[in-house]
Coordinates of C-alpha atoms in Angstrom, one line a residue:
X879 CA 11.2 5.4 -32.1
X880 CA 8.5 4.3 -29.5
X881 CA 9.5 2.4 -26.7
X882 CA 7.5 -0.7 -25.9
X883 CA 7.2 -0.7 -21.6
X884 CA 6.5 -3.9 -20.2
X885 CA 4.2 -2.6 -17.2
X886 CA 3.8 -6.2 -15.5
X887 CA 3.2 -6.8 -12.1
X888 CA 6.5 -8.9 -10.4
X889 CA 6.0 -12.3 -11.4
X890 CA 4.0 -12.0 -14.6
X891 CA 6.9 -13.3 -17.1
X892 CA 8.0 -10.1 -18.4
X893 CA 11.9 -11.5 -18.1
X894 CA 10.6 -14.9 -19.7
X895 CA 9.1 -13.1 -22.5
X896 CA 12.2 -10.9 -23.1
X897 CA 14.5 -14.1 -23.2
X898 CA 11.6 -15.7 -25.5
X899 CA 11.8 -12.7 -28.1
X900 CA 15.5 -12.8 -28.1
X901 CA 15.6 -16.1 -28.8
X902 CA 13.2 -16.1 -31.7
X903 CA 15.3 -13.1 -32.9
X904 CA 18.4 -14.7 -33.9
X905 CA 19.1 -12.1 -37.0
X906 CA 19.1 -9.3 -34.2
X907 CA 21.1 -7.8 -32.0
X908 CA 20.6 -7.0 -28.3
X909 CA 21.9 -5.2 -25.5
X910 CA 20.2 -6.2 -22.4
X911 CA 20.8 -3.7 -19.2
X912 CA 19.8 -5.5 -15.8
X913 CA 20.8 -3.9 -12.3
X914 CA 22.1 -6.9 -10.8
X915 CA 25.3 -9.0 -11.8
X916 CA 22.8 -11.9 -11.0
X917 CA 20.7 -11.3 -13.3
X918 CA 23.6 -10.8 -15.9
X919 CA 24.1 -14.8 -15.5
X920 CA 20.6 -15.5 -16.2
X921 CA 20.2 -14.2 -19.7
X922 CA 23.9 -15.6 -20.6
X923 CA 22.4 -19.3 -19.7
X924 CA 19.2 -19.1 -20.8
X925 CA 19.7 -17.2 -23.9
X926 CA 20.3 -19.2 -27.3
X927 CA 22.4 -16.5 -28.8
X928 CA 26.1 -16.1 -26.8
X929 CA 26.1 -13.1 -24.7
X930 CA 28.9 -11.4 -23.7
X931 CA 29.8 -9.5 -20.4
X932 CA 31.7 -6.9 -20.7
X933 CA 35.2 -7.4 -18.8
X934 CA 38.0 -5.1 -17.7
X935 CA 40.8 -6.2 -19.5
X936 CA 40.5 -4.1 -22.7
X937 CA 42.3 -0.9 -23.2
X938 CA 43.0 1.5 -20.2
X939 CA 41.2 -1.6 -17.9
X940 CA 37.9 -0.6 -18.0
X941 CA 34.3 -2.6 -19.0
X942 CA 33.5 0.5 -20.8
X943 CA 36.1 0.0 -23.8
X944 CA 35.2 -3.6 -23.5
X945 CA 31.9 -2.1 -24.6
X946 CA 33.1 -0.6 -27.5
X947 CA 34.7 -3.3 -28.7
X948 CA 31.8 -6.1 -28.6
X949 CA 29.9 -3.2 -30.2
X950 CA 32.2 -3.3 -33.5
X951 CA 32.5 -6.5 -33.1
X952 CA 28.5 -6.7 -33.5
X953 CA 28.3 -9.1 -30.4
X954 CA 25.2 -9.6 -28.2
X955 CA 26.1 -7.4 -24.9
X956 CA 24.4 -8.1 -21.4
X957 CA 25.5 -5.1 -19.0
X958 CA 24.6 -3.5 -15.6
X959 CA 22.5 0.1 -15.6
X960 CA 26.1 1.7 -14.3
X961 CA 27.2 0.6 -17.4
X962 CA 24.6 2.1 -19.8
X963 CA 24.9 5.5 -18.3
X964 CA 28.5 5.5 -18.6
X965 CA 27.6 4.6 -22.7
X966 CA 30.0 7.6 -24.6
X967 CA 28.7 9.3 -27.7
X968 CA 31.4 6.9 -30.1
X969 CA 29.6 3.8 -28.7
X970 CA 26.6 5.0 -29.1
X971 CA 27.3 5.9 -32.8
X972 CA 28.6 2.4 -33.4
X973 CA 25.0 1.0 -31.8
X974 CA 23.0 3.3 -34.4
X975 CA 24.9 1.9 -36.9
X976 CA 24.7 -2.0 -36.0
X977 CA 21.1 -1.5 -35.1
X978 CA 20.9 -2.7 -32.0
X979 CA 17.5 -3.7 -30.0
X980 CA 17.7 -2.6 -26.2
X981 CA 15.8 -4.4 -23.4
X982 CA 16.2 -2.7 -19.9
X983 CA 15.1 -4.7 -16.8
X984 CA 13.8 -2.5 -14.7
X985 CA 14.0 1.9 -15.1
X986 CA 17.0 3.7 -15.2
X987 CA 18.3 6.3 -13.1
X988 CA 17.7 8.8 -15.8
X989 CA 18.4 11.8 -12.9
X990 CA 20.7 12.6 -10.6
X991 CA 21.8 15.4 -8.4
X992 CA 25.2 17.2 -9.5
X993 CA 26.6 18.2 -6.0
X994 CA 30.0 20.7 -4.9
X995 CA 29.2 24.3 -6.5
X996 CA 27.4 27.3 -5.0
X997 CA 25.5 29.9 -6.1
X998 CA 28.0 32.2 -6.3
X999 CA 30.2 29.3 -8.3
X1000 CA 27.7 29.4 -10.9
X1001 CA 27.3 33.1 -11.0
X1002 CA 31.2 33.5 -11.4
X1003 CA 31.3 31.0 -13.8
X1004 CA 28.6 32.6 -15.8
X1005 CA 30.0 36.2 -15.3
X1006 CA 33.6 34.9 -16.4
X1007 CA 31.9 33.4 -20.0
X1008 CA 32.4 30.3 -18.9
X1009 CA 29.1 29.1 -19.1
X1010 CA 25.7 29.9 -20.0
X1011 CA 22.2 29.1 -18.9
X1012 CA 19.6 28.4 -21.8
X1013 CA 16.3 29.1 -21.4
X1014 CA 15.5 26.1 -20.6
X1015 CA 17.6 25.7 -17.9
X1016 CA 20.5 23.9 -19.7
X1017 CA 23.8 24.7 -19.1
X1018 CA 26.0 25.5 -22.2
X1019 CA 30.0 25.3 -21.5
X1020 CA 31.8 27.7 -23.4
X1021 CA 35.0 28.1 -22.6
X1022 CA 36.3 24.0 -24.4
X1023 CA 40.0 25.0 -23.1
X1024 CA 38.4 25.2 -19.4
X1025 CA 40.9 23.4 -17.0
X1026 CA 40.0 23.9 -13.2
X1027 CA 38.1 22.6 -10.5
X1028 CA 34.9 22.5 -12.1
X1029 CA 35.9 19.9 -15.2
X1030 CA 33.5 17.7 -14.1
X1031 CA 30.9 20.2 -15.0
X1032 CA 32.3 20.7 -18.1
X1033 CA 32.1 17.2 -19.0
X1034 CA 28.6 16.4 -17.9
X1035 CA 27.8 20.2 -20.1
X1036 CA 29.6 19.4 -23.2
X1037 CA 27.3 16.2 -23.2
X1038 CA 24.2 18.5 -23.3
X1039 CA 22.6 17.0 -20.6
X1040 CA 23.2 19.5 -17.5
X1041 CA 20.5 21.7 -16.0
X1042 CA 20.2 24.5 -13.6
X1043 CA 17.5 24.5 -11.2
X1044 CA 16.2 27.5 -9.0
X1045 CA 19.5 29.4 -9.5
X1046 CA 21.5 26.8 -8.0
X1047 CA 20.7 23.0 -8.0
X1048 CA 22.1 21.1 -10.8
X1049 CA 20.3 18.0 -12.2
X1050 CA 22.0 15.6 -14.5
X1051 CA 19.9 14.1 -16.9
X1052 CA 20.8 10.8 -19.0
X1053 CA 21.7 11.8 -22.4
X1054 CA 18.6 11.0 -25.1
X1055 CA 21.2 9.4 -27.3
X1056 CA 21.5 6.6 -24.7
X1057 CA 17.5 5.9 -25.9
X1058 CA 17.3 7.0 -29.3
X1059 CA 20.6 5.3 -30.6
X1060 CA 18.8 1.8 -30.7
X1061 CA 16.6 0.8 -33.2
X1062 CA 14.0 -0.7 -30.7
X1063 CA 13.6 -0.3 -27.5
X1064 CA 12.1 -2.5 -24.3
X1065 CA 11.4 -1.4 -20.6
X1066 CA 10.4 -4.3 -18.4
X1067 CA 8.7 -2.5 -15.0
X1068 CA 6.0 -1.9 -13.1
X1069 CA 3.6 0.9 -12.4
X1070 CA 5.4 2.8 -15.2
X1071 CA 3.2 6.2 -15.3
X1072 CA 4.5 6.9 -11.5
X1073 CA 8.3 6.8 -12.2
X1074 CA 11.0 9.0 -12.8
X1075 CA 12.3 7.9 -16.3
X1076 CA 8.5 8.4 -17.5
X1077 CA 8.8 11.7 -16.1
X1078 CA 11.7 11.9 -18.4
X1079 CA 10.4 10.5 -21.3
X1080 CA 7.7 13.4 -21.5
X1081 CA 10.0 16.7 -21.3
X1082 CA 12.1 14.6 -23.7
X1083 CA 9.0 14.1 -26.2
X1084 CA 10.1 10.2 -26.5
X1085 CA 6.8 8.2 -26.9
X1086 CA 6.4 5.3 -25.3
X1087 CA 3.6 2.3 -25.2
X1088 CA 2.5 0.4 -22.6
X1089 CA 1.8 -3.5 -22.6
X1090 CA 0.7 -6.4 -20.6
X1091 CA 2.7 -9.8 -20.6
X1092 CA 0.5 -12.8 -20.5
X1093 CA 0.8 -16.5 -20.9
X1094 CA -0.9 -18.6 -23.2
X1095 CA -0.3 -22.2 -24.1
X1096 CA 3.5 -21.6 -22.7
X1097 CA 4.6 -18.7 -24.6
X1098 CA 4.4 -15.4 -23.5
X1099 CA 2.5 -12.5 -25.7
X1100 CA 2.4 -8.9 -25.5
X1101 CA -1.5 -7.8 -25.0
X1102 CA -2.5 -3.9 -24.9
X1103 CA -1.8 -2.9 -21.2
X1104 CA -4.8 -3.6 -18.5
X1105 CA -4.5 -3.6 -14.7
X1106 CA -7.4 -5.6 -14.5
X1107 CA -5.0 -8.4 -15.5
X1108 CA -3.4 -8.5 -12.8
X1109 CA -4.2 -10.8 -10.0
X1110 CA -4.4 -8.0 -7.6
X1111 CA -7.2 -8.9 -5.1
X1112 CA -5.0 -12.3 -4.5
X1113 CA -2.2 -10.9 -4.0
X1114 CA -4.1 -8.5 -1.2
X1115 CA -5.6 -11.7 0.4
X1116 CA -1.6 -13.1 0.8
X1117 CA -0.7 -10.0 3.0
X1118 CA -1.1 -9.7 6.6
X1119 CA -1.3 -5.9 6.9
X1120 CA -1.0 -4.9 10.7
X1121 CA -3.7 -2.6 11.6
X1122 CA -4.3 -1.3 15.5
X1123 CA -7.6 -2.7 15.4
X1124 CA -9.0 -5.8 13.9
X1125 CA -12.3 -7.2 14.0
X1126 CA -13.9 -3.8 15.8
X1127 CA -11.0 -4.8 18.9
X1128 CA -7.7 -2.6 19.8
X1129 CA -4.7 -4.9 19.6
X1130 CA -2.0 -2.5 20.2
X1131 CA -0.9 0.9 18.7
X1132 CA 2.1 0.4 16.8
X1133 CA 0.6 2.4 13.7
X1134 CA 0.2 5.3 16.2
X1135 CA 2.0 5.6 19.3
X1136 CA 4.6 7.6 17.5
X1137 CA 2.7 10.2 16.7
X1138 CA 2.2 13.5 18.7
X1139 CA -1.1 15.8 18.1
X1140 CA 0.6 18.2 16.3
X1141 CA 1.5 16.0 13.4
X1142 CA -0.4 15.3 10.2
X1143 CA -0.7 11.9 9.8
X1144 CA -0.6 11.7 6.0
X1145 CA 2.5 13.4 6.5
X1146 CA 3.9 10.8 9.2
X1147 CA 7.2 8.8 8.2
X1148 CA 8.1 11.4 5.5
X1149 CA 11.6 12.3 5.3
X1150 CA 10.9 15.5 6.4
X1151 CA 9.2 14.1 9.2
X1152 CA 11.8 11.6 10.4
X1153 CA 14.4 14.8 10.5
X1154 CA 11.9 17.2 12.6
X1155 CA 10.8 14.1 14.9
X1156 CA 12.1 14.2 18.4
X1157 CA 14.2 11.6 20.3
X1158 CA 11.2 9.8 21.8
X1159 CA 9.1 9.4 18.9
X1160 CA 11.9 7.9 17.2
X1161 CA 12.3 6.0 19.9
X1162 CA 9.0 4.4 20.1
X1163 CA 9.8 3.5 16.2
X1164 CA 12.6 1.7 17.5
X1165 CA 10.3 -0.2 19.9
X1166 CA 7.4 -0.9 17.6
X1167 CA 9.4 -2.5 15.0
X1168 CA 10.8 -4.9 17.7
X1169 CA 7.1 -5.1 19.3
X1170 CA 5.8 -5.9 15.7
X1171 CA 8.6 -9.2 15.0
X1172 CA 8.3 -10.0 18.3
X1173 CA 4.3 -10.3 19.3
X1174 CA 2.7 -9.5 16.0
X1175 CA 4.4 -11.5 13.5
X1176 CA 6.8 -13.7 15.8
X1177 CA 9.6 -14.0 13.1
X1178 CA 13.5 -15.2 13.1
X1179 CA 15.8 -12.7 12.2
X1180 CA 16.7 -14.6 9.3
X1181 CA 13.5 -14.4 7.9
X1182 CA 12.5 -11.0 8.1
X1183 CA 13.7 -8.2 5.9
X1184 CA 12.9 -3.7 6.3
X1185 CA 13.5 -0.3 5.4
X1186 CA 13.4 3.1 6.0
X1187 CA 15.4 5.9 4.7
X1188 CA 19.1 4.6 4.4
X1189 CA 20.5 7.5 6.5
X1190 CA 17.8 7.0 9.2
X1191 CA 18.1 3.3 9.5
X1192 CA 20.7 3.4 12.3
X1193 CA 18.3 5.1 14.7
X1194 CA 15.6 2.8 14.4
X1195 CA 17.7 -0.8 14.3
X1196 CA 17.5 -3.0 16.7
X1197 CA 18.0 -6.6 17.5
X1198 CA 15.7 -8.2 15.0
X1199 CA 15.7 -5.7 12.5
X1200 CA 19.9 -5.1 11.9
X1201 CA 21.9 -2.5 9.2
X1202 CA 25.2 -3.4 8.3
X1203 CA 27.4 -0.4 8.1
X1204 CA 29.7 -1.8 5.3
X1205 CA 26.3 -2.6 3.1
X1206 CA 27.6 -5.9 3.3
X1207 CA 23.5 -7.4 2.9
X1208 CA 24.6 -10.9 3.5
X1209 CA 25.0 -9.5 7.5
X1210 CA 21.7 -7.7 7.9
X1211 CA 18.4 -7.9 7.0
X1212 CA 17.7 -4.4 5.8
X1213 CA 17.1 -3.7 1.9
X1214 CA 17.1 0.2 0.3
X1215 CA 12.8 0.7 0.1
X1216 CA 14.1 0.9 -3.9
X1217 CA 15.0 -2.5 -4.6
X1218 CA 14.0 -4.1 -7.3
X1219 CA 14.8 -7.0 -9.8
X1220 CA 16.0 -9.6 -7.0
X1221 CA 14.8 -12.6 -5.9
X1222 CA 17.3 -12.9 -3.0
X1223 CA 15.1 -12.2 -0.4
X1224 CA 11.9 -14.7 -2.1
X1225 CA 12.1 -16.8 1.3
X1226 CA 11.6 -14.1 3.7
X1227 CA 8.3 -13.9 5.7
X1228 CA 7.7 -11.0 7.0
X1229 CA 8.7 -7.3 6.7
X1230 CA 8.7 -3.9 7.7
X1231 CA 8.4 -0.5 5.4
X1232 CA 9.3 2.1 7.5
X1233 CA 8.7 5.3 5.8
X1234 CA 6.2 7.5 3.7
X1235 CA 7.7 8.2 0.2
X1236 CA 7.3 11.3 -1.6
X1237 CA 9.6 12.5 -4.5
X1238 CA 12.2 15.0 -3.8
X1239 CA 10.6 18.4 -4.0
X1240 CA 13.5 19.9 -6.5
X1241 CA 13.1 16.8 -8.5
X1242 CA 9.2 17.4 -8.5
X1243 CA 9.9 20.9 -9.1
X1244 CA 12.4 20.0 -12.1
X1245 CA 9.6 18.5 -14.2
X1246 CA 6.1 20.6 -12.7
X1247 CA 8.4 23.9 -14.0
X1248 CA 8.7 22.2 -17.1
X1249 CA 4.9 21.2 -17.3
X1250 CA 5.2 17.8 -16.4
X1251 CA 2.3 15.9 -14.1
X1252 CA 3.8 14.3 -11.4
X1253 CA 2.0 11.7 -9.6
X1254 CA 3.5 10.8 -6.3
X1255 CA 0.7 8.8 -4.8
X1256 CA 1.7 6.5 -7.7
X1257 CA 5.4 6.7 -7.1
X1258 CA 5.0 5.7 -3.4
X1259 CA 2.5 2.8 -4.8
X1260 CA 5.3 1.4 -7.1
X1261 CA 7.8 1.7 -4.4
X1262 CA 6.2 -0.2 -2.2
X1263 CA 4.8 -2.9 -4.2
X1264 CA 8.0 -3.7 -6.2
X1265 CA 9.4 -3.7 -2.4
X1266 CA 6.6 -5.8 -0.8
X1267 CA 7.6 -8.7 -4.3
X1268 CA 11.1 -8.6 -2.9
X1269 CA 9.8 -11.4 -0.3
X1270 CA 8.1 -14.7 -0.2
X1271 CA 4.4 -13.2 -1.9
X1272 CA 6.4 -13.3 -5.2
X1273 CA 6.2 -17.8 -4.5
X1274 CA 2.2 -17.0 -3.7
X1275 CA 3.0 -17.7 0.4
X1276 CA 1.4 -15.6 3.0
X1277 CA 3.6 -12.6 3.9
X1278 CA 3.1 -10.1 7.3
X1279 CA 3.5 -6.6 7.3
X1280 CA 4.3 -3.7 8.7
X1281 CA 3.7 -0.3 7.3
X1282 CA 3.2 2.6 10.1
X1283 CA 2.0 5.0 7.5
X1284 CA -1.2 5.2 7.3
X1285 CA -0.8 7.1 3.7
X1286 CA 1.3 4.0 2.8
X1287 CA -1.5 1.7 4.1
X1288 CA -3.9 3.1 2.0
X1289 CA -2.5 3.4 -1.1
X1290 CA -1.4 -0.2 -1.0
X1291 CA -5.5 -0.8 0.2
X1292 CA -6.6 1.5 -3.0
X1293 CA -3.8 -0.8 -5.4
X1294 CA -5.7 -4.3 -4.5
X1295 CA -9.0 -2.4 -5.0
X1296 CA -7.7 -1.4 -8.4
X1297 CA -8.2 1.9 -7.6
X1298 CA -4.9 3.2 -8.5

């Protein structure tokens, strides 16, 4: 199996094209994943073939043996990415089997951070023959009669898909069989090569190829992947990048003023940064964002939308920029800097993005010990173009921003330059 990506800048048709090949596919089967619900209505009404949504009134109640039953039922399934993960081994048998095609809007979250043991949990459970680490870092239960506190380990082991990390952190990792049970497989994203599930596709040795989506005559074709499709440079000439001097003159020093000599400015905004900042530096955050919706790009609340880092978003809020402590994102304007696939916020003329991404170092560490390139200059790039789409650019209208990192800045500068 070699998994087609769709690596198309926001905009470019690569939903249109996936709803095109399922409709000219009407002798196969499809399970399309999509992180919003919205989304999910979509392909049911502009699909030919009858989709169905899995619904909780099979079994013990839950969509998952809904699943299971469209599946024998050899039924066309459109799902949410929770959904996928949560895919058991029985399911996933029953796909093999029916030959289903998968076509996954947008990448999954193929890693995640197993949380509530120690070091010396691990150790006891390992000295006890409970459990043992592989080589590679994989944890193999072995005690299959285990009943305690740690059964949710067990689980996640017995699935083969549990790794130790530096003695102590455990990664989950979703199971291959959630890739390799399909008989074709479809990633619609952007900026693939800097993301985590490509990152995951190499220390899984799953081969992948990348394409372009263009449009020709009103269909859309698959064409051998080439950034210098994309209309880049126009996209640069939309965006109204504050900078603290324009045209040789100073106009303020929003980009700046938070800074202190000490820091390293390529480091600024990091999360690392943020939690060693002190109370008047975050402070003056607080004060630029305002200053920025206020003087710079006079904007309604309405019409703005921001981030930072979720936890740090409190601290810097303020009356134009506002975080709703429910996540209730009809009251607020803020939106996690990891969005993607939405059009909800396509009217919205302005916006700030209020941090400098970097992966997590153990994450980084997960794959570099395992020989894996990471490249997090392209990781923040995708992250902050798939979030700059989220607004009114994405209808080709002229869009302000705010980006304090200079790091940030540049690579965004280096994207329209086709650099990156």
């Amino acid at each position: 199996m070699t998994v087609k990506v769709l690596d198309a800048i926001c905009g470019s048709g690569k939903t249109s094209y996936a709803i095109q090949h399922i409709n000219e596919s009407p002798d196969k089967l499809f399970i399309y994943v999509t992180p919003f619900l919205s989304e999910v209505k979509r392909i049911k009404n502009e699909s030919i073939q009858e989709f169905y949504e899995p619904e909780i009134k099979y079994g013990k109640g839950k969509k998952s043996n809904h699943i299971k039953v469209l599946v024998e039922e050899a039924a066309n399934i459109v799902m949410t990415h929770e959904l996928f993960a949560r895919l058991d081994p029985e399911t996933l048998m029953n796909i093999k089997l029916e030959g289903y095609t998968l076509i996954m809007d947008e990448v999954a979250n193929v890693l995640n951070t197993v949380g509530d043991i120690t070091k010396d949990d691990i150790r006891s459970l390992r000295d006890s023959d409970i459990l043992r680490i592989e080589p590679t870092g994989e944890i193999t239960w072995l005690d299959i009669l285990y009943d305690g506190v740690f059964n949710h380990l067990k689980v996640l082991a017995m699935k083969k898909n549990l790794f130790i990390h530096n003695g102590v952190i455990i990664f989950w990792t979703m199971p291959v069989i959630n890739f390799s049970s399909f008989e074709e497989v479809y990633i619609l994203t952007y900026l693939f090569d800097g993301q985590i599930q490509k990152y995951y596709y190499d220390m899984h040795e799953i081969k992948y190829q990348k394409y372009s989506v263009v449009k020709a005559k009103e269909k859309y074709k698959l064409t051998q992947y080439s950034k210098s499709l994309e209309p880049r440079e126009y996209i640069g000439s939309l965006l109204g990048i504050y900078e603290d001097y324009q045209n040789g003159k100073s106009i303020s020093k929003l980009n700046t003023n938070y800074l202190v000599k000490s820091n390293k400015p390529d480091k600024a905004l990091s999360k690392a940064w943020f939690h060693k900042a002190n109370t008047s530096q975050i402070d003056q955050l607080r004060k630029n964002l305002l200053t920025f919706f206020t003087t710079q790009a006079l904007t309604k609340v309405d019409d703005l939308f921001w981030t930072t880092f979720k936890s740090l978003a409190p601290e810097i809020k303020n009356k134009k920029c506002k975080i709703n402590k429910k996540d209730d994102r009809s009251k607020d304007n803020f939106i996690p800097f990891n969005t993607r696939a939405t059009n909800a916020y396509a009217d919205k003329t302005a916006m700030a993005f209020v941090l400098n991404r970097f992966m997590n170092p153990n994450e980084k560490q997960f794959f570099s010990s395992r020989g894996i390139e990471v490249d997090e200059d392209l990781l923040a790039t995708s992250d902050l173009i798939q979030f700059l789409f989220r607004g009114c650019i994405r209808n080709n209208k002229p869009m302000d921003c705010y980006i304090p990192s200079s790091r940030m800045r540049t690579l965004l500068k280096k994207w329209i330059n086709y650099e990156i």
